[in-house]
Tab-separated table of C-alpha atoms in Angstrom:
chain	number	residue	atom	x	y	z
Q	1	MET	CA	-21.492	30.040	-4.926
Q	2	SER	CA	-19.056	28.713	-7.620
Q	3	ALA	CA	-20.067	26.589	-10.437
Q	4	ALA	CA	-17.284	23.905	-9.585
Q	5	ALA	CA	-18.185	20.437	-8.843
Q	6	VAL	CA	-15.143	20.160	-6.693
Q	7	ARG	CA	-13.359	23.019	-5.019
Q	8	ILE	CA	-10.240	22.379	-3.144
Q	9	ARG	CA	-8.353	25.188	-1.294
Q	10	ASP	CA	-4.889	25.067	0.462
Q	11	LEU	CA	-5.105	21.357	1.373
Q	12	LYS	CA	-2.440	20.249	3.472
Q	13	ARG	CA	-1.888	16.689	4.858
Q	14	THR	CA	0.837	15.388	6.983
Q	15	PHE	CA	1.665	12.198	8.793
Q	16	THR	CA	0.290	9.919	6.154
Q	17	LEU	CA	2.029	6.795	5.150
Q	18	LYS	CA	2.021	7.311	1.416
Q	19	GLY	CA	2.684	10.973	0.995
Q	20	VAL	CA	2.141	14.470	1.990
Q	21	LEU	CA	0.083	17.437	0.632
Q	22	LYS	CA	1.630	20.872	1.041
Q	23	GLY	CA	-1.077	23.036	0.125
Q	24	VAL	CA	-3.211	21.964	-3.016
Q	25	ASP	CA	-5.798	24.084	-4.828
Q	26	LEU	CA	-7.879	22.430	-7.534
Q	27	ASP	CA	-11.077	23.110	-9.076
Q	28	ILE	CA	-12.913	20.464	-11.219
Q	29	ALA	CA	-16.041	21.565	-13.333
Q	30	PRO	CA	-19.134	19.515	-13.461
Q	31	GLY	CA	-18.723	16.663	-16.008
Q	32	GLU	CA	-15.023	17.312	-16.264
Q	33	PHE	CA	-12.703	14.335	-16.565
Q	34	VAL	CA	-9.477	15.220	-14.763
Q	35	ALA	CA	-6.288	12.918	-14.611
Q	36	LEU	CA	-4.052	13.308	-11.592
Q	37	LEU	CA	-0.731	12.258	-12.682
Q	38	GLY	CA	2.376	11.915	-10.510
Q	39	ARG	CA	5.252	9.631	-9.407
Q	40	SER	CA	4.483	7.200	-6.624
Q	41	GLY	CA	4.874	9.091	-3.304
Q	42	SER	CA	3.845	12.423	-4.906
Q	43	GLY	CA	0.654	12.468	-2.815
Q	44	LYS	CA	-1.779	11.266	-5.480
Q	45	SER	CA	-3.462	8.761	-3.380
Q	46	THR	CA	-3.319	11.018	-0.282
Q	47	LEU	CA	-5.441	13.523	-2.162
Q	48	LEU	CA	-7.956	11.039	-3.326
Q	49	ARG	CA	-8.295	9.523	0.002
Q	50	ALA	CA	-8.877	13.005	1.490
Q	51	LEU	CA	-11.550	13.718	-0.930
Q	52	ALA	CA	-13.170	10.163	-0.293
Q	53	GLY	CA	-13.108	11.063	3.353
Q	54	ILE	CA	-11.083	7.859	4.283
Q	55	ASP	CA	-7.928	9.390	5.365
Q	56	HIS	CA	-8.590	9.117	9.199
Q	57	GLU	CA	-4.949	8.567	9.933
Q	58	ALA	CA	-3.962	11.840	8.409
Q	59	GLU	CA	-3.790	15.105	10.012
Q	60	GLY	CA	-4.122	18.233	7.996
Q	61	THR	CA	-5.934	21.619	7.209
Q	62	GLY	CA	-7.530	23.229	4.244
Q	63	GLU	CA	-10.939	23.243	2.603
Q	64	ILE	CA	-12.811	20.772	0.518
Q	65	ALA	CA	-16.201	21.186	-1.065
Q	66	LEU	CA	-17.684	18.190	-2.817
Q	67	PRO	CA	-20.965	17.347	-4.379
Q	68	PRO	CA	-22.979	15.090	-1.957
Q	69	ARG	CA	-23.128	11.978	-4.113
Q	70	LEU	CA	-19.664	10.685	-4.926
Q	71	SER	CA	-18.535	7.039	-5.824
Q	72	VAL	CA	-14.998	5.743	-5.364
Q	73	ILE	CA	-13.266	3.102	-7.384
Q	74	PHE	CA	-10.236	1.391	-5.887
Q	75	GLN	CA	-7.299	-0.334	-7.539
Q	76	ASP	CA	-8.668	-3.721	-6.348
Q	77	ALA	CA	-12.373	-4.296	-7.259
Q	78	ARG	CA	-13.133	-4.677	-3.504
Q	79	LEU	CA	-16.131	-6.796	-4.141
Q	80	LEU	CA	-17.360	-8.474	-0.962
Q	81	PRO	CA	-16.679	-12.374	-1.581
Q	82	TRP	CA	-19.794	-13.535	0.202
Q	83	MET	CA	-22.210	-11.455	-1.875
Q	84	ARG	CA	-23.345	-12.402	-5.305
Q	85	VAL	CA	-22.538	-9.736	-8.089
Q	86	LEU	CA	-26.027	-7.954	-8.001
Q	87	ASP	CA	-25.770	-7.669	-3.990
Q	88	ASN	CA	-22.429	-6.112	-4.449
Q	89	VAL	CA	-23.901	-3.519	-6.739
Q	90	THR	CA	-26.606	-2.786	-4.620
Q	91	LEU	CA	-24.765	-2.666	-1.332
Q	92	GLY	CA	-26.096	-0.221	0.856
Q	93	LEU	CA	-29.108	0.782	-1.432
Q	94	PRO	CA	-32.748	0.155	-1.091
Q	95	ARG	CA	-34.239	-2.815	-2.676
Q	96	ALA	CA	-35.935	-0.748	-5.165
Q	97	SER	CA	-32.754	0.070	-6.797
Q	98	HIS	CA	-32.367	-3.525	-8.074
Q	99	PRO	CA	-33.657	-2.659	-11.756
Q	100	ARG	CA	-31.247	0.079	-11.868
Q	101	ALA	CA	-28.483	-2.133	-10.832
Q	102	LEU	CA	-29.285	-4.671	-13.510
Q	103	GLN	CA	-29.265	-1.846	-15.804
Q	104	ALA	CA	-25.744	-0.775	-14.577
Q	105	LEU	CA	-24.543	-4.273	-14.920
Q	106	ASP	CA	-25.767	-4.413	-18.474
Q	107	GLU	CA	-24.129	-1.085	-19.246
Q	108	VAL	CA	-20.728	-2.698	-18.084
Q	109	GLY	CA	-21.323	-5.669	-20.219
Q	110	LEU	CA	-22.210	-8.152	-17.205
Q	111	GLY	CA	-25.877	-8.309	-17.683
Q	112	SER	CA	-26.123	-11.988	-17.383
Q	113	ARG	CA	-23.804	-12.465	-14.487
Q	114	GLU	CA	-25.814	-10.967	-11.726
Q	115	ARG	CA	-26.131	-14.174	-9.836
Q	116	ALA	CA	-22.372	-14.997	-10.077
Q	117	TRP	CA	-20.110	-15.022	-7.065
Q	118	PRO	CA	-17.101	-12.526	-7.406
Q	119	HIS	CA	-14.657	-15.460	-7.499
Q	120	GLU	CA	-16.021	-16.651	-10.538
Q	121	LEU	CA	-15.339	-13.501	-12.424
Q	122	SER	CA	-12.002	-12.523	-14.069
Q	123	GLY	CA	-10.046	-9.535	-12.649
Q	124	GLY	CA	-11.465	-7.230	-15.358
Q	125	GLU	CA	-15.048	-8.399	-14.941
Q	126	GLN	CA	-14.618	-7.835	-11.055
Q	127	GLN	CA	-13.479	-4.189	-11.790
Q	128	ARG	CA	-16.439	-3.955	-14.033
Q	129	VAL	CA	-18.647	-4.720	-11.368
Q	130	ALA	CA	-17.016	-2.200	-9.235
Q	131	LEU	CA	-17.658	0.362	-11.989
Q	132	ALA	CA	-21.317	-0.638	-12.003
Q	133	ARG	CA	-21.521	-0.476	-8.228
Q	134	ALA	CA	-20.073	3.210	-8.525
Q	135	LEU	CA	-22.504	4.164	-11.531
Q	136	VAL	CA	-25.628	2.993	-9.976
Q	137	ARG	CA	-25.246	5.599	-7.195
Q	138	GLU	CA	-25.599	8.245	-10.008
Q	139	PRO	CA	-22.604	10.051	-8.597
Q	140	ALA	CA	-21.768	13.666	-9.488
Q	141	LEU	CA	-18.154	12.963	-8.706
Q	142	LEU	CA	-16.332	9.702	-9.433
Q	143	LEU	CA	-13.171	9.229	-7.729
Q	144	ALA	CA	-10.858	6.513	-9.030
Q	145	ASP	CA	-7.537	5.426	-7.556
Q	146	GLU	CA	-5.493	3.703	-10.186
Q	147	PRO	CA	-8.549	1.476	-11.019
Q	148	PHE	CA	-6.678	-0.429	-13.893
Q	149	GLY	CA	-3.445	-0.790	-12.457
Q	150	ALA	CA	-3.801	-4.369	-11.689
Q	151	LEU	CA	-5.338	-5.306	-14.973
Q	152	ASP	CA	-3.436	-6.823	-18.053
Q	153	ALA	CA	-2.699	-4.594	-20.989
Q	154	LEU	CA	-5.562	-5.681	-23.135
Q	155	THR	CA	-8.154	-5.617	-20.518
Q	156	ARG	CA	-7.010	-2.101	-19.643
Q	157	ILE	CA	-7.548	-0.952	-23.225
Q	158	GLN	CA	-11.160	-2.377	-23.039
Q	159	MET	CA	-11.659	-0.786	-19.609
Q	160	HIS	CA	-10.521	2.695	-20.958
Q	161	ASP	CA	-12.995	2.425	-23.869
Q	162	LEU	CA	-15.816	1.378	-21.238
Q	163	LEU	CA	-14.939	4.100	-18.697
Q	164	ARG	CA	-14.832	6.867	-21.443
Q	165	ARG	CA	-18.175	5.758	-22.867
Q	166	LEU	CA	-19.870	5.728	-19.404
Q	167	SER	CA	-18.387	8.930	-18.271
Q	168	GLU	CA	-19.664	10.596	-21.635
Q	169	ARG	CA	-23.161	9.264	-21.019
Q	170	HIS	CA	-23.454	9.791	-17.251
Q	171	LYS	CA	-21.344	12.984	-17.250
Q	172	PRO	CA	-19.904	12.733	-13.594
Q	173	ALA	CA	-17.137	14.893	-12.749
Q	174	VAL	CA	-14.144	12.398	-12.606
Q	175	LEU	CA	-10.785	12.401	-10.598
Q	176	LEU	CA	-8.571	9.563	-12.038
Q	177	VAL	CA	-5.544	9.015	-10.062
Q	178	THR	CA	-2.804	7.306	-12.448
Q	179	HIS	CA	0.768	7.154	-12.901
Q	180	ASP	CA	0.089	5.880	-16.690
Q	181	ILE	CA	0.728	9.023	-19.086
Q	182	ASP	CA	-0.920	7.185	-21.987
Q	183	GLU	CA	-4.013	6.326	-19.769
Q	184	ALA	CA	-4.532	10.134	-18.698
Q	185	LEU	CA	-4.036	11.261	-22.412
Q	186	ALA	CA	-6.523	8.576	-23.592
Q	187	LEU	CA	-9.248	9.559	-21.041
Q	188	ALA	CA	-8.912	12.814	-19.466
Q	189	ASP	CA	-9.965	16.479	-20.607
Q	190	ARG	CA	-7.444	17.760	-18.454
Q	191	ILE	CA	-4.274	16.510	-16.781
Q	192	VAL	CA	-3.181	17.830	-13.476
Q	193	MET	CA	0.407	16.862	-12.195
Q	194	LEU	CA	1.271	16.528	-8.582
Q	195	ASP	CA	4.779	16.718	-7.592
Q	196	ASP	CA	6.056	16.450	-3.963
Q	197	GLY	CA	2.849	17.541	-2.465
Q	198	ARG	CA	2.138	20.313	-4.688
Q	199	ILE	CA	0.357	20.790	-8.108
Q	200	SER	CA	3.156	21.349	-10.687
Q	201	ALA	CA	1.195	21.616	-13.959
Q	202	ASP	CA	-2.468	21.782	-15.153
Q	203	LEU	CA	-2.974	21.365	-18.760
Q	204	GLN	CA	-6.011	20.762	-21.012
Q	205	VAL	CA	-5.565	17.646	-23.226
Q	206	ALA	CA	-5.711	18.749	-26.867
Q	207	GLY	CA	-6.444	17.098	-30.147
Q	208	ARG	CA	-7.745	13.533	-28.978
Q	209	GLY	CA	-7.497	11.424	-32.163
Q	210	ASP	CA	-4.495	13.450	-33.599
Q	211	ARG	CA	-1.598	11.223	-33.198
Q	212	THR	CA	0.930	13.915	-33.547
Q	213	LEU	CA	-0.593	16.204	-31.065
Q	214	ILE	CA	-0.888	13.422	-28.519
Q	215	ALA	CA	2.616	12.421	-29.053
Q	216	LEU	CA	3.649	15.972	-28.403
Q	217	GLN	CA	1.842	16.314	-25.323
Q	218	ARG	CA	3.156	12.776	-24.199
Q	219	ARG	CA	6.789	13.912	-24.587
Q	220	ARG	CA	6.044	17.071	-22.669
Q	221	LEU	CA	4.440	15.108	-19.867
Q	222	LEU	CA	7.363	12.579	-19.761
Q	223	ALA	CA	9.850	15.613	-19.604
Q	224	MET	CA	7.773	17.289	-16.808
Q	225	LEU	CA	7.927	13.912	-14.782
Q	226	GLY	CA	11.760	13.820	-15.508
Q	227	VAL	CA	11.563	10.658	-17.489
Q	228	ILE	CA	13.306	11.914	-20.476
S	1	MET	CA	42.712	-38.618	-47.796
S	2	ASN	CA	39.104	-37.742	-47.759
S	3	ALA	CA	38.373	-40.036	-45.133
S	4	ILE	CA	35.057	-39.989	-43.624
S	5	SER	CA	35.574	-39.406	-39.957
S	6	GLY	CA	34.382	-42.309	-38.077
S	7	GLU	CA	32.388	-40.351	-35.649
S	8	ILE	CA	29.345	-41.814	-34.007
S	9	LEU	CA	26.625	-39.209	-33.868
S	10	PRO	CA	24.836	-39.099	-30.709
S	11	ALA	CA	21.184	-40.157	-30.946
S	12	PRO	CA	18.811	-37.316	-31.443
S	13	PRO	CA	17.242	-36.092	-28.347
S	14	SER	CA	14.069	-37.990	-28.287
S	15	LEU	CA	10.985	-36.167	-27.630
S	16	ALA	CA	8.562	-37.432	-25.049
S	17	PRO	CA	4.793	-36.521	-24.212
S	18	PRO	CA	4.490	-34.525	-21.237
S	19	ALA	CA	5.227	-36.196	-17.920
S	20	GLU	CA	2.163	-37.439	-16.254
S	21	ARG	CA	2.340	-35.507	-13.074
S	22	ALA	CA	0.632	-36.269	-9.690
S	23	THR	CA	-1.253	-33.640	-8.276
S	24	LEU	CA	0.232	-31.971	-5.334
S	25	GLY	CA	-3.313	-30.903	-4.071
S	26	PRO	CA	-5.187	-33.483	-2.054
S	27	GLY	CA	-7.495	-34.414	-5.060
S	28	THR	CA	-11.033	-34.427	-5.467
S	29	PRO	CA	-12.978	-35.079	-2.333
S	30	ARG	CA	-15.546	-37.767	-2.120
S	31	ARG	CA	-18.908	-38.013	-0.634
S	32	HIS	CA	-18.874	-39.365	2.840
S	33	GLY	CA	-15.108	-39.767	2.550
S	34	HIS	CA	-14.705	-38.865	6.295
S	35	LEU	CA	-16.481	-42.143	7.246
S	36	LEU	CA	-13.451	-44.161	6.004
S	37	GLY	CA	-11.396	-43.691	9.285
S	38	PRO	CA	-14.221	-44.646	11.637
S	39	GLY	CA	-15.180	-47.473	9.414
S	40	LEU	CA	-11.724	-49.059	9.442
S	41	LEU	CA	-11.380	-48.835	13.195
S	42	LEU	CA	-14.713	-50.689	13.520
S	43	LEU	CA	-13.476	-53.517	11.055
S	44	TYR	CA	-10.282	-53.800	13.205
S	45	TRP	CA	-12.246	-54.014	16.453
S	46	MET	CA	-14.779	-56.745	14.815
S	47	VAL	CA	-11.867	-58.605	13.697
S	48	LEU	CA	-10.199	-58.778	17.106
S	49	SER	CA	-13.555	-59.625	18.754
S	50	ALA	CA	-14.537	-62.412	16.321
S	51	THR	CA	-11.114	-64.175	16.619
S	52	GLY	CA	-11.187	-64.007	20.362
S	53	TRP	CA	-8.097	-61.775	20.582
S	54	LEU	CA	-10.171	-59.299	22.716
S	55	ASP	CA	-11.495	-60.570	25.803
S	56	PRO	CA	-15.294	-59.323	26.255
S	57	ARG	CA	-14.529	-58.384	29.754
S	58	THR	CA	-12.042	-55.840	28.564
S	59	LEU	CA	-14.145	-54.621	25.653
S	60	PRO	CA	-17.168	-56.452	24.447
S	61	ALA	CA	-17.783	-56.862	20.658
S	62	PRO	CA	-19.301	-54.228	18.531
S	63	TRP	CA	-22.307	-56.400	17.999
S	64	THR	CA	-22.780	-56.694	21.748
S	65	ALA	CA	-23.203	-52.933	21.832
S	66	ILE	CA	-25.842	-53.114	19.341
S	67	THR	CA	-27.773	-55.891	21.072
S	68	THR	CA	-27.327	-54.260	24.466
S	69	GLY	CA	-28.251	-51.206	23.011
S	70	ALA	CA	-31.500	-52.540	21.661
S	71	ASP	CA	-32.474	-53.971	25.013
S	72	LEU	CA	-31.906	-50.512	26.542
S	73	VAL	CA	-34.149	-49.045	24.047
S	74	ARG	CA	-36.724	-51.732	24.486
S	75	GLU	CA	-36.551	-50.886	28.168
S	76	GLY	CA	-36.936	-47.216	27.376
S	77	ARG	CA	-33.765	-46.457	29.496
S	78	LEU	CA	-31.531	-45.306	26.751
S	79	GLN	CA	-33.813	-42.800	24.885
S	80	GLU	CA	-34.678	-41.538	28.428
S	81	ASN	CA	-31.169	-40.750	29.407
S	82	LEU	CA	-30.224	-39.515	26.092
S	83	ALA	CA	-33.006	-36.971	25.951
S	84	VAL	CA	-31.803	-35.753	29.311
S	85	SER	CA	-28.084	-35.679	28.173
S	86	ALA	CA	-29.049	-34.049	24.880
S	87	ALA	CA	-31.094	-31.297	26.492
S	88	ARG	CA	-28.312	-30.478	28.989
S	89	ALA	CA	-25.735	-30.290	26.199
S	90	ALA	CA	-27.965	-28.289	23.935
S	91	SER	CA	-28.962	-25.757	26.687
S	92	GLY	CA	-25.222	-25.418	27.750
S	93	LEU	CA	-24.156	-25.025	24.323
S	94	LEU	CA	-26.841	-22.423	23.635
S	95	VAL	CA	-26.116	-20.410	26.640
S	96	GLY	CA	-22.313	-20.522	26.130
S	97	GLY	CA	-22.561	-19.844	22.471
S	98	LEU	CA	-24.842	-16.816	22.917
S	99	ALA	CA	-22.570	-15.352	25.352
S	100	GLY	CA	-19.449	-16.320	23.382
S	101	VAL	CA	-20.877	-14.423	20.251
S	102	LEU	CA	-22.185	-11.540	22.243
S	103	LEU	CA	-18.958	-10.815	23.858
S	104	ALA	CA	-16.868	-11.512	20.663
S	105	PHE	CA	-18.871	-8.729	19.145
S	106	LEU	CA	-18.596	-6.337	21.947
S	107	SER	CA	-14.845	-6.822	22.286
S	108	GLY	CA	-14.361	-7.134	18.614
S	109	LEU	CA	-16.323	-4.106	17.384
S	110	SER	CA	-15.323	-1.683	20.162
S	111	LEU	CA	-11.858	-0.744	21.404
S	112	LEU	CA	-13.091	-0.309	24.919
S	113	GLY	CA	-14.841	-3.518	24.822
S	114	GLY	CA	-11.718	-5.175	23.680
S	115	TYR	CA	-9.689	-3.894	26.344
S	116	VAL	CA	-12.240	-4.954	29.021
S	117	ILE	CA	-13.402	-8.307	27.745
S	118	ASP	CA	-10.629	-9.980	25.831
S	119	GLY	CA	-8.160	-9.411	28.751
S	120	ILE	CA	-10.447	-11.205	31.045
S	121	VAL	CA	-11.335	-14.057	28.718
S	122	GLN	CA	-7.583	-14.713	27.826
S	123	LEU	CA	-6.826	-14.787	31.619
S	124	LYS	CA	-9.650	-17.023	32.298
S	125	ARG	CA	-8.895	-19.244	29.306
S	126	GLY	CA	-5.876	-20.722	31.188
S	127	ILE	CA	-7.972	-22.324	33.858
S	128	PRO	CA	-8.874	-25.987	32.841
S	129	ILE	CA	-12.699	-26.663	33.016
S	130	LEU	CA	-12.300	-29.331	35.639
S	131	ALA	CA	-10.809	-26.677	38.007
S	132	ILE	CA	-13.635	-24.491	38.022
S	133	ILE	CA	-16.311	-27.397	39.026
S	134	PRO	CA	-15.701	-26.921	42.842
S	135	PHE	CA	-16.814	-23.328	42.517
S	136	MET	CA	-19.671	-23.998	40.191
S	137	ILE	CA	-20.973	-26.435	42.863
S	138	LEU	CA	-20.514	-23.850	45.288
S	139	TRP	CA	-22.376	-21.060	43.281
S	140	PHE	CA	-25.093	-23.211	41.616
S	141	GLY	CA	-25.415	-26.160	43.804
S	142	ILE	CA	-25.365	-29.756	42.468
S	143	GLY	CA	-28.481	-29.634	40.298
S	144	GLU	CA	-29.235	-28.819	36.627
S	145	PRO	CA	-28.079	-25.211	36.893
S	146	MET	CA	-24.548	-26.332	37.714
S	147	LYS	CA	-24.271	-28.905	34.893
S	148	VAL	CA	-25.627	-26.448	32.384
S	149	ALA	CA	-23.183	-23.662	33.546
S	150	VAL	CA	-20.110	-25.998	33.489
S	151	ILE	CA	-20.954	-27.076	29.802
S	152	ALA	CA	-21.784	-23.461	28.835
S	153	VAL	CA	-18.337	-22.358	30.287
S	154	GLY	CA	-16.733	-25.287	28.321
S	155	ALA	CA	-18.485	-24.260	24.958
S	156	PHE	CA	-18.086	-20.649	25.533
S	157	PHE	CA	-14.168	-20.469	24.979
S	158	PRO	CA	-13.795	-21.796	21.639
S	159	ILE	CA	-16.812	-19.986	20.150
S	160	TYR	CA	-15.742	-16.756	21.850
S	161	ILE	CA	-12.076	-17.150	20.600
S	162	GLN	CA	-12.680	-18.143	17.092
S	163	THR	CA	-15.552	-15.540	16.408
S	164	HIS	CA	-13.397	-12.849	18.073
S	165	SER	CA	-10.489	-13.692	15.925
S	166	ALA	CA	-12.581	-13.668	12.632
S	167	LEU	CA	-13.822	-10.387	13.581
S	168	ARG	CA	-10.438	-8.825	14.282
S	169	SER	CA	-9.336	-10.223	10.903
S	170	ILE	CA	-11.969	-8.647	8.824
S	171	ASP	CA	-10.019	-6.746	5.867
S	172	LEU	CA	-9.663	-2.976	6.605
S	173	ARG	CA	-10.276	-2.465	2.755
S	174	TYR	CA	-13.869	-3.574	3.295
S	175	VAL	CA	-14.282	-0.741	6.202
S	176	GLU	CA	-12.946	1.690	3.648
S	177	LEU	CA	-15.489	0.434	1.082
S	178	ALA	CA	-18.313	0.619	3.623
S	179	GLU	CA	-17.254	4.113	4.521
S	180	THR	CA	-17.292	5.318	0.798
S	181	LEU	CA	-20.684	3.564	0.210
S	182	ASP	CA	-22.203	5.439	3.280
S	183	LEU	CA	-23.307	2.345	5.039
S	184	SER	CA	-24.940	2.891	8.520
S	185	ARG	CA	-23.435	1.046	11.311
S	186	TRP	CA	-25.982	-1.588	11.456
S	187	GLN	CA	-25.609	-1.998	7.682
S	188	PHE	CA	-21.750	-2.435	8.006
S	189	VAL	CA	-22.393	-5.052	10.825
S	190	ARG	CA	-25.041	-7.097	8.736
S	191	ARG	CA	-23.362	-6.943	5.422
S	192	ILE	CA	-19.752	-6.984	6.320
S	193	VAL	CA	-18.854	-8.000	9.813
S	194	ILE	CA	-21.441	-10.809	10.301
S	195	PRO	CA	-20.586	-12.615	7.085
S	196	GLY	CA	-17.056	-12.056	7.402
S	197	ALA	CA	-16.872	-13.583	11.010
S	198	LEU	CA	-19.226	-16.435	9.999
S	199	PRO	CA	-16.525	-18.852	9.026
S	200	GLY	CA	-14.632	-18.157	12.355
S	201	PHE	CA	-17.944	-18.657	14.204
S	202	LEU	CA	-18.695	-21.975	12.667
S	203	LEU	CA	-15.171	-23.155	13.317
S	204	GLY	CA	-15.859	-22.260	17.066
S	205	LEU	CA	-19.080	-23.821	17.083
S	206	ARG	CA	-17.569	-27.135	16.026
S	207	PHE	CA	-14.932	-26.999	18.774
S	208	GLY	CA	-17.716	-25.579	21.191
S	209	ALA	CA	-19.923	-28.683	20.409
S	210	THR	CA	-17.104	-30.989	21.203
S	211	ALA	CA	-16.450	-29.136	24.514
S	212	ALA	CA	-19.909	-29.182	25.394
S	213	TRP	CA	-20.082	-33.010	25.109
S	214	LEU	CA	-16.791	-33.334	26.859
S	215	ALA	CA	-18.132	-31.193	29.830
S	216	LEU	CA	-21.372	-33.230	29.813
S	217	VAL	CA	-19.612	-36.438	30.354
S	218	VAL	CA	-17.656	-34.845	33.288
S	219	VAL	CA	-20.578	-33.396	35.171
S	220	GLU	CA	-22.893	-36.524	34.533
S	221	GLN	CA	-20.394	-38.761	36.216
S	222	LEU	CA	-19.870	-36.374	39.091
S	223	ASN	CA	-23.373	-36.097	40.202
S	224	ALA	CA	-26.587	-37.034	38.340
S	225	SER	CA	-29.489	-39.194	38.655
S	226	SER	CA	-30.055	-39.328	34.881
S	227	GLY	CA	-28.356	-39.029	31.500
S	228	ILE	CA	-26.019	-41.118	29.674
S	229	GLY	CA	-23.124	-40.407	32.066
S	230	TYR	CA	-25.199	-41.673	34.974
S	231	MET	CA	-26.122	-44.721	33.041
S	232	VAL	CA	-22.327	-45.472	32.541
S	233	THR	CA	-21.563	-44.712	36.078
S	234	LEU	CA	-24.259	-47.035	37.390
S	235	ALA	CA	-22.986	-49.893	34.753
S	236	ARG	CA	-19.596	-49.342	36.125
S	237	ASN	CA	-20.576	-50.146	39.716
S	238	TYR	CA	-22.151	-53.469	38.471
S	239	ALA	CA	-19.489	-54.170	36.154
S	240	GLN	CA	-21.703	-54.205	33.097
S	241	THR	CA	-19.111	-53.443	30.433
S	242	ASP	CA	-21.732	-53.897	27.445
S	243	VAL	CA	-23.805	-50.892	29.029
S	244	MET	CA	-20.682	-48.844	29.636
S	245	LEU	CA	-19.704	-49.572	25.932
S	246	VAL	CA	-23.312	-48.585	24.807
S	247	GLY	CA	-22.692	-45.102	26.580
S	248	LEU	CA	-19.393	-44.678	24.768
S	249	VAL	CA	-20.806	-45.486	21.480
S	250	VAL	CA	-23.685	-43.016	22.117
S	251	TYR	CA	-21.132	-40.386	22.932
S	252	ALA	CA	-19.075	-40.995	19.913
S	253	LEU	CA	-22.213	-40.985	17.545
S	254	LEU	CA	-23.409	-37.678	19.292
S	255	GLY	CA	-20.048	-36.035	18.773
S	256	PHE	CA	-19.744	-37.134	15.436
S	257	GLY	CA	-23.130	-36.215	14.529
S	258	THR	CA	-23.023	-32.888	15.913
S	259	ASP	CA	-19.703	-32.300	13.996
S	260	SER	CA	-21.290	-33.432	10.866
S	261	ALA	CA	-24.299	-31.175	11.235
S	262	VAL	CA	-22.019	-28.237	11.859
S	263	ARG	CA	-19.878	-29.083	8.861
S	264	TRP	CA	-23.117	-29.365	6.946
S	265	ALA	CA	-24.194	-25.958	7.861
S	266	GLU	CA	-20.844	-24.669	6.925
S	267	ARG	CA	-21.118	-26.070	3.495
S	268	ARG	CA	-24.584	-24.551	3.000
S	269	LEU	CA	-23.714	-21.171	4.591
S	270	LEU	CA	-20.234	-20.549	3.043
S	271	THR	CA	-20.956	-21.478	-0.523
S	272	TRP	CA	-19.114	-18.548	-1.636
S	273	ARG	CA	-15.736	-19.839	-0.380
S	274	ARG	CA	-13.410	-22.029	-2.347
S	275	THR	CA	-10.547	-23.566	-0.417
S	276	LEU	CA	-8.417	-26.404	-0.458
S	277	GLY	CA	-10.309	-29.513	0.631
S	278	GLN	CA	-13.845	-28.348	0.049
């Protein structure tokens, strides 16, 4: 019995549209915030979809052990347009969860918008509703697939702060798929790099708040990605 | 030497307030705006009748329709026949609508259902409703069941086709979402499939109601001893153009009324939608 929240062994996926996995091993500790970094086509999304259990089209082998309660945040907020904000948050949950959902909306700063329709919200607000929908399920693991990729730069910074605060408070294990090095450095405890379906690097983020240290790590990651 | 060159400077480019641009969208909709077309048509008809350009034997004046209609109501014939016709159309629409929705869900939600049902429906769709009436008479006789069956078949197709295509076009991303939220199959149908297919169903219902009235006219003029169609057929035999006209006006009002009712329901049920022209 391992103490890990997530345990992946020799995960292989073929025949997917976006990328293949050629044997991935990865452990995530409870409450650990891991950013999965990689170029497009490296298999990041394939790995996340395998964990989320929505890769029906893929074939593969390997072992995945996950906590029973997990939430997924997609790149688009994926709110149902015919449901008001509160109903989107409680989708699939019993009626008794409404107070908790209102609290989650409060936490993402949308406490007064529970009666709004999704189309009345901005892109950033919609993604915050998606965050509330994920949190209200009290996940032990939060899977996020480039959740801020479609937002403008200023909104993205606000969302980084929000996600960091919320993950510190609720302490889920987080796997954040991103291609944004700065986002990974700003949020994660640990950065795992995926290259051509294999994990090519696995490093702890050191010295958050120390600009020089972050800049050094940034250069190193850029070099690893072959950008500089 | 130092001559000032006699160059004429061009006038400075003048600044202007931003152009008043006409909107390319249809603009703000007005309440009851869709009454304009029918109103204009009525006005045209009234002018033609009043000036005598229109022979009352060809088409009586609109006010004749009203007075004759009032007479028919006083005699009790109009409401009696109207009730019979409305009941026929309603039961046909109900049967056809239920069958359309049920089969659309069966073929939209399961692959096998789609292979079996949709192929048959597409094949059957090519046959005009009038062509099946002889068979309907053979199977159901010439009484009420045949009439309801023909109306039901007429209403079935648009409702099935629109509901089915709405079901099939539900975004796959929502299916993924439902999976990650661990929705049960029933929750998935109730929360995602039904609301997602509702706009298509309502569109189909509008076409289906029109088709039901159309089928009603046909079956009532074929063989009936009651109903608006029967009233019109009888009037034709006696060359009572004013009664025939009342029948037409009633059909028009019924069709228009049904369509408005469905559109009203659409506005109430689809408040979440924001589209051009709503």
